[in-house]
Coordinates of C-alpha atoms in Angstrom, one line a residue:
Chain C
M1 CA 14.4 -26.8 -16.1
G2 CA 15.2 -24.3 -18.8
D3 CA 13.5 -24.1 -22.1
G4 CA 15.3 -26.9 -23.9
R5 CA 17.2 -25.7 -26.9
N6 CA 17.9 -22.2 -25.7
H7 CA 20.9 -22.2 -23.5
Y8 CA 21.5 -19.6 -21.0
K9 CA 22.7 -19.7 -17.4
E10 CA 19.9 -19.0 -15.0
D11 CA 20.7 -16.4 -12.3
L12 CA 21.3 -18.4 -9.2
R13 CA 20.0 -15.7 -7.0
F14 CA 16.5 -16.4 -8.3
K15 CA 16.4 -19.8 -6.6
I16 CA 16.7 -18.0 -3.4
A17 CA 14.2 -15.3 -4.4
N18 CA 11.7 -18.0 -5.5
R19 CA 12.0 -19.9 -2.3
E20 CA 11.5 -16.8 -0.2
A21 CA 8.5 -15.7 -2.2
L22 CA 6.9 -19.1 -1.6
M23 CA 7.6 -18.8 2.1
G24 CA 5.8 -15.5 2.0
V25 CA 2.8 -17.1 0.2
F26 CA 2.6 -20.0 2.7
L27 CA 2.9 -17.6 5.6
A28 CA 0.0 -15.5 4.3
I29 CA -2.1 -18.7 3.8
F30 CA -1.3 -19.8 7.4
N31 CA -2.1 -16.3 8.6
F32 CA -5.5 -16.4 6.9
I33 CA -6.4 -19.8 8.3
W34 CA -5.4 -18.8 11.9
W35 CA -7.4 -15.5 11.6
F36 CA -10.4 -17.2 10.1
A37 CA -10.5 -20.3 12.3
F38 CA -10.3 -18.5 15.6
A39 CA -12.7 -15.7 14.6
Y40 CA -15.5 -17.8 13.3
G41 CA -14.7 -21.0 15.1
L42 CA -15.0 -19.4 18.5
G43 CA -17.1 -16.4 17.5
K44 CA -20.1 -18.2 16.0
K45 CA -21.4 -19.2 19.5
P46 CA -24.1 -17.1 21.0
V47 CA -22.5 -14.1 22.6
A48 CA -23.9 -15.1 26.0
E49 CA -21.6 -18.1 25.9
Y50 CA -18.4 -16.2 25.1
T51 CA -15.4 -16.5 27.3
Y52 CA -13.1 -13.5 27.8
I53 CA -9.4 -13.1 27.9
F54 CA -7.9 -9.8 29.2
G55 CA -11.4 -8.4 28.7
F56 CA -11.6 -9.3 25.1
P57 CA -13.9 -12.0 23.7
A58 CA -11.8 -15.2 23.2
W59 CA -12.3 -15.3 19.4
F60 CA -11.0 -11.7 19.1
F61 CA -8.1 -12.2 21.4
Y62 CA -6.8 -15.3 19.6
S63 CA -7.6 -14.2 16.1
C64 CA -6.6 -10.6 16.1
I65 CA -4.4 -9.9 19.1
L66 CA -2.5 -13.2 19.6
G67 CA -2.5 -13.5 15.8
F68 CA -0.8 -10.2 15.4
I69 CA 1.9 -11.0 18.0
L70 CA 2.4 -14.5 16.7
F71 CA 2.8 -13.6 13.0
S72 CA 5.1 -10.7 13.9
L73 CA 7.3 -13.3 15.7
I74 CA 7.1 -15.8 12.8
V75 CA 8.1 -13.1 10.3
F76 CA 11.0 -12.2 12.6
V77 CA 12.1 -15.9 12.8
M78 CA 11.5 -16.6 9.2
V79 CA 13.6 -13.6 8.1
K80 CA 16.4 -14.2 10.5
L81 CA 16.7 -17.9 9.9
F82 CA 15.7 -18.5 6.3
F83 CA 16.1 -15.4 4.3
L84 CA 19.5 -15.1 2.8
E85 CA 21.4 -12.0 2.1
V86 CA 21.9 -11.6 -1.6
P87 CA 23.8 -8.9 -3.5
F88 CA 21.6 -6.9 -5.8
E89 CA 24.0 -5.0 -7.9
D90 CA 26.5 -7.4 -9.5
R91 CA 26.4 -9.3 -12.7
E92 CA 29.4 -11.6 -12.5
E93 CA 29.6 -12.6 -8.8
D94 CA 28.0 -15.8 -7.9
V95 CA 26.0 -16.4 -4.8
E96 CA 26.4 -18.9 -2.0
Chain O
M1 CA -9.7 28.1 17.0
N2 CA -8.1 25.6 19.2
W3 CA -4.4 26.5 19.5
D4 CA -3.5 23.3 21.4
V5 CA -4.5 21.4 18.4
I6 CA -3.2 23.8 15.7
L7 CA 0.3 24.3 17.1
P8 CA 1.5 20.6 16.8
L9 CA -0.1 20.5 13.4
F10 CA 1.8 23.4 12.1
G11 CA 5.0 22.3 13.8
F12 CA 4.5 19.1 11.9
L13 CA 4.1 20.9 8.6
A14 CA 7.2 22.9 9.3
I15 CA 9.4 19.8 9.9
V16 CA 8.0 18.3 6.7
F17 CA 9.1 21.4 4.8
L18 CA 12.6 21.1 6.2
I19 CA 12.9 17.5 5.1
G20 CA 12.0 18.6 1.5
T21 CA 14.8 21.2 1.6
Y22 CA 17.2 18.7 3.0
S23 CA 16.4 16.2 0.2
S24 CA 16.7 18.7 -2.6
K25 CA 20.5 18.8 -1.8
Y26 CA 20.7 15.1 -2.9
I27 CA 18.9 16.0 -6.1
R28 CA 21.4 18.6 -7.0
K29 CA 24.3 16.2 -6.4
A30 CA 22.9 13.0 -7.8
P31 CA 24.7 11.5 -10.8
D32 CA 21.4 10.3 -12.3
F33 CA 18.6 12.7 -11.8
L34 CA 15.7 10.4 -12.7
Q35 CA 17.0 7.6 -10.4
E36 CA 17.2 10.1 -7.5
Y37 CA 14.0 12.1 -8.1
F38 CA 11.7 9.1 -8.6
L39 CA 13.5 6.4 -6.7
G40 CA 15.8 8.0 -4.1
S41 CA 18.8 6.4 -6.0
R42 CA 17.7 3.0 -4.5
Q43 CA 19.1 4.0 -1.1
L44 CA 16.3 3.3 1.3
N45 CA 17.3 1.6 4.5
G46 CA 15.1 -1.0 6.2
F47 CA 13.4 1.3 8.7
I48 CA 12.5 4.0 6.2
L49 CA 11.4 1.3 3.7
A50 CA 9.0 -0.2 6.3
L51 CA 7.5 3.1 7.3
T52 CA 7.1 4.4 3.8
M53 CA 5.3 1.3 2.8
V54 CA 3.0 1.4 5.8
A55 CA 2.4 5.1 5.5
T56 CA 1.7 5.1 1.8
F57 CA -0.8 2.3 2.2
G58 CA -2.4 3.6 5.4
S59 CA -4.6 6.5 4.3
A60 CA -7.3 8.7 5.7
S61 CA -9.5 5.6 5.8
S62 CA -7.3 3.9 8.4
F63 CA -7.6 6.9 10.7
I64 CA -10.9 8.5 10.0
G65 CA -13.3 6.3 8.0
G66 CA -12.2 3.0 9.5
P67 CA -12.6 3.8 13.2
G68 CA -16.0 5.4 12.3
V69 CA -17.3 2.2 10.8
A70 CA -15.8 0.2 13.8
Y71 CA -17.8 2.5 16.1
N72 CA -21.0 1.5 14.4
L73 CA -20.3 -2.2 13.7
G74 CA -18.1 -3.3 16.6
L75 CA -15.3 -5.9 16.8
G76 CA -16.3 -7.5 13.5
W77 CA -14.9 -4.5 11.7
V78 CA -11.6 -4.7 13.6
L79 CA -11.4 -8.3 12.5
L80 CA -11.8 -7.1 8.9
A81 CA -9.2 -4.5 9.3
M82 CA -6.7 -7.1 10.6
S83 CA -6.7 -8.6 7.1
Q84 CA -4.1 -5.8 6.5
L85 CA -1.5 -7.4 8.7
V86 CA -0.4 -9.5 5.8
T87 CA 0.7 -6.4 3.8
G88 CA 3.5 -5.9 6.3
Y89 CA 5.4 -8.9 5.0
F90 CA 3.7 -10.3 1.9
T91 CA 4.6 -7.6 -0.7
L92 CA 8.3 -7.6 0.2
A93 CA 8.5 -11.4 0.5
V94 CA 6.9 -12.0 -2.8
L95 CA 8.2 -9.1 -4.9
G96 CA 11.2 -8.6 -2.8
K97 CA 14.5 -9.9 -4.1
K98 CA 13.3 -10.8 -7.5
F99 CA 12.0 -7.4 -8.3
A100 CA 15.0 -5.7 -6.7
I101 CA 17.5 -7.8 -8.8
V102 CA 15.5 -7.5 -12.0
A103 CA 15.0 -3.8 -11.6
R104 CA 18.7 -3.3 -11.4
K105 CA 19.4 -5.5 -14.4
I106 CA 17.2 -3.5 -16.6
N107 CA 17.8 -0.2 -14.8
A108 CA 14.1 0.4 -14.1
V109 CA 13.1 3.5 -12.2
T110 CA 9.3 3.1 -12.4
L111 CA 6.9 0.2 -12.3
I112 CA 6.2 0.9 -16.0
D113 CA 9.9 0.7 -16.8
F114 CA 9.7 -2.9 -15.6
L115 CA 6.5 -3.6 -17.6
K116 CA 8.1 -2.0 -20.7
E117 CA 11.2 -4.2 -20.6
R118 CA 9.4 -7.3 -19.7
Y119 CA 6.7 -7.1 -22.3
Q120 CA 8.4 -4.9 -24.9
S121 CA 5.0 -3.5 -26.0
K122 CA 4.1 0.1 -26.5
W123 CA 0.4 -0.8 -25.8
V124 CA 1.1 -2.3 -22.4
V125 CA 3.1 0.8 -21.5
L126 CA 0.5 3.3 -22.7
L127 CA -2.4 1.4 -21.1
S128 CA -0.4 1.2 -17.8
A129 CA 0.5 4.9 -17.9
A130 CA -3.1 5.8 -18.6
S131 CA -4.5 3.7 -15.8
I132 CA -2.0 5.1 -13.4
V133 CA -2.7 8.7 -14.4
V134 CA -6.4 8.4 -14.4
F135 CA -7.0 6.3 -11.3
L136 CA -4.3 7.8 -9.2
F137 CA -5.2 11.3 -10.1
S138 CA -8.7 10.8 -9.0
A139 CA -7.6 8.9 -5.8
M140 CA -5.3 11.8 -5.1
A141 CA -8.0 14.4 -5.5
A142 CA -10.2 12.4 -3.0
Q143 CA -7.4 12.3 -0.5
W144 CA -6.7 16.0 -0.9
V145 CA -10.4 16.7 -0.2
G146 CA -9.9 14.7 3.0
G147 CA -6.8 16.6 3.9
G148 CA -8.6 19.9 3.4
R149 CA -11.5 18.8 5.5
L150 CA -9.2 17.7 8.3
I151 CA -7.5 21.1 8.5
E152 CA -10.9 22.8 8.1
S153 CA -12.3 20.9 11.1
F154 CA -9.3 21.7 13.4
T155 CA -8.7 25.3 12.5
G156 CA -12.2 26.6 11.6
L157 CA -10.7 28.2 8.4
S158 CA -12.7 28.0 5.2
Y159 CA -12.4 24.8 3.2
T160 CA -10.6 26.5 0.4
A161 CA -8.1 28.1 2.7
S162 CA -7.5 24.7 4.5
L163 CA -7.1 23.0 1.2
F164 CA -4.6 25.6 0.2
I165 CA -2.5 25.1 3.3
F166 CA -2.6 21.3 2.8
A167 CA -1.8 21.5 -0.9
S168 CA 1.0 23.9 -0.6
S169 CA 2.8 22.1 2.1
V170 CA 2.6 18.8 0.3
L171 CA 3.6 20.3 -3.0
V172 CA 6.6 22.1 -1.7
Y173 CA 8.4 19.1 -0.3
V174 CA 7.4 16.7 -3.1
V175 CA 8.4 19.0 -5.9
I176 CA 11.8 20.1 -4.5
G177 CA 12.6 16.8 -2.7
G178 CA 11.4 14.0 -4.9
F179 CA 11.2 10.4 -3.7
R180 CA 13.8 10.8 -1.0
A181 CA 11.7 13.6 0.6
V182 CA 8.6 11.5 0.2
A183 CA 10.2 8.5 1.9
I184 CA 11.7 10.4 4.8
T185 CA 8.6 12.4 5.5
D186 CA 6.6 9.1 5.2
S187 CA 8.8 7.7 8.0
L188 CA 8.2 10.7 10.1
Q189 CA 4.5 10.5 9.3
G190 CA 4.6 6.8 10.1
I191 CA 6.1 7.5 13.5
V192 CA 3.4 10.1 14.2
M193 CA 0.8 7.6 13.2
F194 CA 2.2 5.0 15.5
I195 CA 2.6 7.3 18.5
G196 CA -0.8 8.8 17.9
T197 CA -2.4 5.4 17.9
L198 CA -0.7 4.4 21.0
L199 CA -1.6 7.5 23.0
L200 CA -5.2 7.5 21.9
L201 CA -5.6 3.7 22.6
I202 CA -4.3 4.1 26.1
G203 CA -6.4 7.2 26.7
T204 CA -9.6 5.6 25.4
I205 CA -9.1 2.4 27.5
V206 CA -8.6 4.5 30.6
A207 CA -11.6 6.7 29.9
G208 CA -13.8 3.6 29.3
G209 CA -12.8 2.1 32.7
G210 CA -10.8 -0.8 31.2
V211 CA -11.3 -3.3 28.4
S212 CA -13.6 -5.6 30.4
N213 CA -15.9 -2.8 31.4
I214 CA -16.1 -1.5 27.8
M215 CA -16.8 -5.0 26.5
T216 CA -19.5 -5.6 29.1
E217 CA -21.2 -2.3 28.2
L218 CA -21.1 -3.1 24.5
A219 CA -22.6 -6.5 25.0
V220 CA -25.4 -5.0 27.0
E221 CA -26.2 -2.5 24.3
N222 CA -26.1 -5.0 21.5
P223 CA -24.4 -8.4 21.8
D224 CA -23.5 -8.5 18.2
L225 CA -21.1 -5.5 18.7
V226 CA -18.7 -8.0 20.3
S227 CA -19.4 -10.8 17.8
P228 CA -17.4 -11.2 14.5
F229 CA -20.6 -10.5 12.5
G230 CA -21.1 -6.8 13.1
A231 CA -23.9 -5.0 15.0
D232 CA -26.4 -5.6 12.2
R233 CA -25.0 -9.0 11.4
S234 CA -24.1 -7.8 7.9
L235 CA -20.5 -9.0 8.0
T236 CA -20.6 -12.5 6.6
P237 CA -17.4 -14.6 6.8
L238 CA -17.1 -14.6 3.0
F239 CA -17.5 -10.8 2.7
V240 CA -14.9 -10.2 5.5
S241 CA -12.5 -12.8 4.0
S242 CA -12.7 -11.1 0.6
F243 CA -10.9 -8.1 2.1
W244 CA -7.8 -10.3 2.2
I245 CA -7.7 -9.6 -1.5
L246 CA -8.6 -5.9 -1.5
V247 CA -6.5 -4.6 1.4
G248 CA -4.3 -7.7 2.0
V249 CA -2.5 -9.6 -0.6
G250 CA -3.9 -7.6 -3.6
V251 CA -2.0 -4.6 -2.4
I252 CA 1.0 -6.1 -4.3
G253 CA -0.7 -4.8 -7.5
L254 CA -0.8 -1.2 -6.4
P255 CA 1.9 0.8 -8.3
Q256 CA 2.6 3.0 -5.3
V257 CA 3.4 -0.1 -3.2
A258 CA 5.2 -2.1 -5.9
V259 CA 7.6 0.8 -6.8
R260 CA 8.8 0.7 -3.2
A261 CA 9.8 -2.9 -3.6
M262 CA 12.6 -1.7 -5.9
S263 CA 13.7 1.3 -3.9
Y264 CA 15.8 -0.2 -1.2
R265 CA 19.5 -0.4 -0.7
D266 CA 20.2 -4.1 -0.1
S267 CA 18.6 -7.4 1.1
R268 CA 19.3 -6.5 4.7
A269 CA 17.1 -3.4 4.3
M270 CA 14.3 -5.6 2.9
H271 CA 14.6 -8.1 5.7
K272 CA 14.4 -5.4 8.4
A273 CA 11.5 -3.7 6.6
M274 CA 9.5 -6.9 6.7
I275 CA 9.9 -7.2 10.5
V276 CA 9.3 -3.5 11.2
G277 CA 6.5 -3.2 8.7
T278 CA 4.5 -6.1 10.1
L279 CA 4.7 -4.8 13.6
V280 CA 3.8 -1.2 12.6
V281 CA 1.0 -2.0 10.2
G282 CA -0.5 -4.5 12.7
F283 CA -0.3 -2.2 15.6
I284 CA -1.8 0.8 13.8
M285 CA -4.7 -1.2 12.2
L286 CA -5.5 -3.1 15.4
G287 CA -5.2 0.1 17.6
M288 CA -7.1 2.6 15.5
H289 CA -10.0 0.3 14.8
L290 CA -10.2 -0.8 18.5
I291 CA -10.3 2.9 19.4
G292 CA -13.3 3.2 17.2
V293 CA -15.1 0.4 19.0
F294 CA -14.1 1.6 22.5
A295 CA -15.3 5.1 21.6
R296 CA -18.8 3.8 21.4
V297 CA -18.7 3.5 25.2
V298 CA -16.6 6.6 25.9
V299 CA -18.4 9.1 23.6
P300 CA -21.8 7.5 22.8
G301 CA -24.2 8.9 20.2
I302 CA -21.9 10.2 17.5
E303 CA -23.9 10.4 14.3
I304 CA -21.2 10.9 11.7
G305 CA -18.6 8.2 11.6
D306 CA -15.8 10.5 10.3
K307 CA -16.1 12.5 13.5
V308 CA -15.5 9.6 15.9
M309 CA -11.7 9.8 15.9
P310 CA -11.4 13.7 16.4
L311 CA -14.1 13.7 19.0
V312 CA -12.7 10.9 21.0
A313 CA -9.2 12.4 20.9
L314 CA -10.5 15.7 22.2
E315 CA -12.5 13.9 24.9
V316 CA -9.9 11.6 26.4
L317 CA -6.6 13.5 25.9
P318 CA -5.4 16.9 27.2
G319 CA -5.5 19.5 24.4
W320 CA -1.8 19.5 23.4
L321 CA -1.7 15.7 23.3
A322 CA -4.8 15.6 21.2
G323 CA -3.1 17.9 18.8
I324 CA -0.2 15.4 18.4
V325 CA -2.7 12.6 17.9
L326 CA -4.8 14.5 15.4
A327 CA -1.6 15.1 13.4
A328 CA -1.7 11.3 12.7
P329 CA -4.6 11.3 10.2
M330 CA -3.1 14.4 8.6
A331 CA 0.2 12.5 8.3
A332 CA -1.7 9.5 6.9
V333 CA -3.3 11.6 4.2
M334 CA -0.1 13.4 3.3
S335 CA 2.0 10.3 3.1
T336 CA -0.4 8.7 0.7
V337 CA -0.9 11.8 -1.4
D338 CA 2.9 12.6 -1.8
S339 CA 3.6 9.1 -3.2
L340 CA 0.7 9.3 -5.6
L341 CA 1.7 12.7 -6.8
L342 CA 5.3 11.5 -7.6
L343 CA 4.0 8.4 -9.2
V344 CA 1.6 10.2 -11.6
S345 CA 4.3 12.6 -12.5
S346 CA 6.8 9.8 -13.1
A347 CA 4.2 8.1 -15.4
V348 CA 3.9 11.3 -17.4
I349 CA 7.6 12.2 -17.6
K350 CA 9.6 9.0 -17.5
D351 CA 7.2 6.6 -19.0
V352 CA 5.6 8.7 -21.7
Y353 CA 7.7 11.7 -22.4
V354 CA 11.2 10.2 -22.2
N355 CA 10.1 6.9 -23.7
Y356 CA 8.1 8.0 -26.7
V357 CA 7.9 11.8 -27.1
K358 CA 11.5 12.8 -26.8
P359 CA 14.0 10.1 -26.0
S360 CA 16.9 12.5 -26.8
A361 CA 16.0 14.9 -23.9
T362 CA 19.0 16.0 -22.0
Q363 CA 19.4 15.5 -18.2
R364 CA 18.8 19.2 -17.7
Q365 CA 15.6 19.3 -19.7
V366 CA 14.3 16.2 -17.9
K367 CA 15.1 17.8 -14.6
M368 CA 13.3 21.0 -15.4
L369 CA 10.4 19.1 -16.8
S370 CA 10.1 16.7 -13.9
I371 CA 10.0 19.5 -11.4
S372 CA 7.5 21.6 -13.3
I373 CA 5.2 18.7 -14.3
T374 CA 5.1 17.5 -10.7
A375 CA 4.1 21.1 -9.7
I376 CA 1.6 21.4 -12.4
I377 CA -0.1 18.1 -11.6
G378 CA -0.2 19.1 -8.0
I379 CA -1.8 22.5 -8.8
L380 CA -4.3 20.7 -11.1
V381 CA -5.3 18.3 -8.3
F382 CA -5.7 21.3 -6.0
L383 CA -8.0 23.1 -8.4
M384 CA -10.0 19.9 -8.9
A385 CA -10.3 19.4 -5.1
I386 CA -11.8 22.8 -4.5
D387 CA -15.0 21.7 -6.0
P388 CA -14.5 18.1 -7.1
P389 CA -16.4 17.3 -10.3
D390 CA -18.6 14.3 -10.2
F391 CA -16.6 12.2 -12.7
L392 CA -13.6 12.4 -10.4
I393 CA -15.6 11.1 -7.4
W394 CA -16.9 8.4 -9.7
L395 CA -13.5 7.4 -10.9
N396 CA -12.1 7.3 -7.4
L397 CA -14.6 4.5 -6.7
F398 CA -12.5 2.3 -9.0
A399 CA -9.1 3.5 -8.1
F400 CA -7.9 1.0 -5.5
G401 CA -9.5 -2.2 -6.8
G402 CA -9.2 -1.2 -10.4
L403 CA -5.5 -0.8 -10.2
E404 CA -5.0 -4.0 -8.3
A405 CA -7.0 -5.9 -10.9
A406 CA -5.0 -4.2 -13.7
F407 CA -1.5 -4.7 -12.4
I408 CA -1.3 -7.7 -10.0
W409 CA -0.8 -10.4 -12.7
P410 CA 1.4 -8.4 -15.1
I411 CA 3.7 -7.7 -12.2
V412 CA 3.7 -11.1 -10.3
L413 CA 3.5 -13.4 -13.3
G414 CA 5.8 -11.2 -15.3
L415 CA 8.4 -11.8 -12.6
Y416 CA 7.8 -15.5 -12.0
W417 CA 6.3 -17.0 -15.1
K418 CA 8.4 -17.3 -18.2
K419 CA 5.6 -17.9 -20.6
G420 CA 3.8 -14.7 -19.7
N421 CA 3.8 -12.3 -22.7
A422 CA 2.6 -8.9 -23.8
Y423 CA -0.7 -10.2 -25.2
G424 CA -1.5 -11.9 -21.8
A425 CA -0.5 -8.7 -19.9
F426 CA -2.6 -6.5 -22.1
A427 CA -5.6 -8.8 -21.9
S428 CA -5.2 -9.1 -18.2
M429 CA -5.2 -5.3 -17.7
L430 CA -8.2 -4.8 -19.9
I431 CA -10.2 -7.6 -18.3
G432 CA -9.2 -6.5 -14.8
V433 CA -10.2 -2.9 -15.2
G434 CA -13.2 -3.6 -17.4
S435 CA -14.7 -6.3 -15.2
Y436 CA -14.1 -4.2 -12.1
M437 CA -16.0 -1.3 -13.5
A438 CA -18.7 -3.4 -14.9
I439 CA -19.3 -5.4 -11.7
H440 CA -19.0 -2.4 -9.5
L441 CA -21.6 -0.5 -11.5
S442 CA -24.1 -3.3 -12.1
V443 CA -23.9 -5.8 -9.2
P444 CA -21.5 -4.6 -6.6
N445 CA -20.3 -7.2 -4.1
L446 CA -21.5 -10.0 -6.4
F447 CA -21.9 -13.4 -4.7
G448 CA -21.4 -11.7 -1.3
M449 CA -17.8 -10.9 -1.9
H450 CA -16.1 -7.6 -2.3
T451 CA -16.2 -6.5 -6.0
V452 CA -12.4 -6.9 -6.3
V453 CA -12.4 -10.7 -6.0
L454 CA -13.8 -11.6 -9.4
P455 CA -11.9 -9.2 -11.5
V456 CA -8.6 -10.4 -9.9
A457 CA -9.6 -14.0 -10.7
L458 CA -10.7 -13.1 -14.3
S459 CA -7.6 -11.1 -15.1
L460 CA -5.5 -14.1 -13.9
I461 CA -7.4 -16.4 -16.3
G462 CA -7.0 -13.8 -19.1
Y463 CA -3.3 -13.5 -18.5
V464 CA -2.6 -17.2 -18.5
L465 CA -4.9 -18.2 -21.4
V466 CA -3.9 -15.4 -23.7
S467 CA -0.2 -15.9 -23.0
L468 CA -0.5 -19.6 -23.8
I469 CA -2.6 -19.1 -26.9
T470 CA -0.1 -16.6 -28.3
Q471 CA 3.1 -18.2 -27.2
H472 CA 4.1 -19.1 -30.8
K473 CA 4.2 -15.4 -31.7
H474 CA 7.5 -13.4 -31.6
Q475 CA 9.4 -16.4 -30.2
I476 CA 12.8 -15.0 -30.8
E477 CA 12.0 -11.7 -29.1
H478 CA 10.4 -13.5 -26.3
Q479 CA 13.4 -15.7 -25.8
Q480 CA 15.6 -12.6 -25.6
I481 CA 13.4 -11.1 -23.0
I482 CA 13.6 -14.3 -20.9
Q483 CA 17.3 -14.5 -21.2
R484 CA 17.7 -10.9 -20.2
F485 CA 15.4 -11.3 -17.2
W486 CA 16.4 -14.7 -16.0
G487 CA 19.9 -15.2 -17.3
I488 CA 23.1 -13.9 -15.7

């Protein structure tokens, strides 16, 4: 790490920030795959062969409705378990 | 005149006005005027942060335009709209802590403050300020036209009178209350949007005889209404997926969204906002667009898409409830417009005037100027919106995607990539805006994707290549910037 000859101490809080940003990116990718796979995986059949859940076509139910509930839950769990509280203001204090 | 509808609407405007007055007290007391007026002194809590992000982002199109298209195309359009779920958590997760910490280190109040310190280039600052002023001014005018038309359709007043009511109520609370007023009214507007969606969704399902019944009738009329491909099979998977860039992850590049990522109090607020924001944005987008689809069965034969939502509200709900529900699109327009107004005025005052014209301006001068410039910009937009000139409508076409293509990489890579420099940022902005306009005008939706995709990709390539090619330039200055941003 670091740029060789130039010595400065890297802000430790950024390790946390970087990790959490990556989690956000991965969650978005997973969100996209879930949304896409159910919508077009189940939805590409002829409409006559559709199955229905709570009145909605199965593709729509899984992709949009269950997807919405599931990703809201994942965000909740991700934030509660993996996102750390970090002071924003200080300059001297160390984290962790 | 339909008083059932008008009373809740005016009640709503009155509350918004009170919030402006309340916020102006903070401005008088604030130790740092600019921090308070343009950023609410970084005091937003999680709930307000979530709602102001959702409400700023959700505009007239989520409530009026979107349901109208869903009415005509069916569930495929709801699928497309759900690409916006990601905005609830993505912006805050990615910009989140890094932006908040860095913004405090360098004492940034606006997005351009951040770009200025990160790239130390007058040209990057001026180009950013110009893009913000030009694009957001035209976007704002378009939204004001929408706000005026909404009031016109509910009250039967003339368009100019309606626009005047709309403009004066927005202007008053933004001018006297600043960012804090915008954020608090946004939260109120977000709540109105949420409740409006919920009531109308229930009303429409009941009126349509339940979801199963509605789906059966739709499939009888045209099976493709319940497929993901749209009634005319125009929604290809690639096209729909490309909206993940335009209204999903690309939103991170919109200045009005990005500036909120440095406005909150602490990391707890950010965490809470991610949870609340995802729930609220998902519910509103899913609900409003489903209402559009269901309306096809409940109120068949509507010719003009924009009338679907008002007509269905008046059909399925008792008058006074319809009034509350119809305040929702109004709230959506206002909450978008107020943020844009403040942003344009901050670009003029903080980024251009204080930085380059008169750095020695006193607090008092800056205060007078901020308030009057905000008012003047608002009045200008009002005058433009009375009879919008063609060039404004033309510019508005590029506003959303153009800003994303311009800012996404200078912000994201500026935060996370140490090698990024001013040359890269400048190139990225030019390429982003330029290619967006070129593609949009010559071959819109090139290769079956929304126009925004290629410019975002090209501006990424521009940023990285140009930064790498020029990395030997100004090494010492660059090292100082890196140390300041990344060091303790």
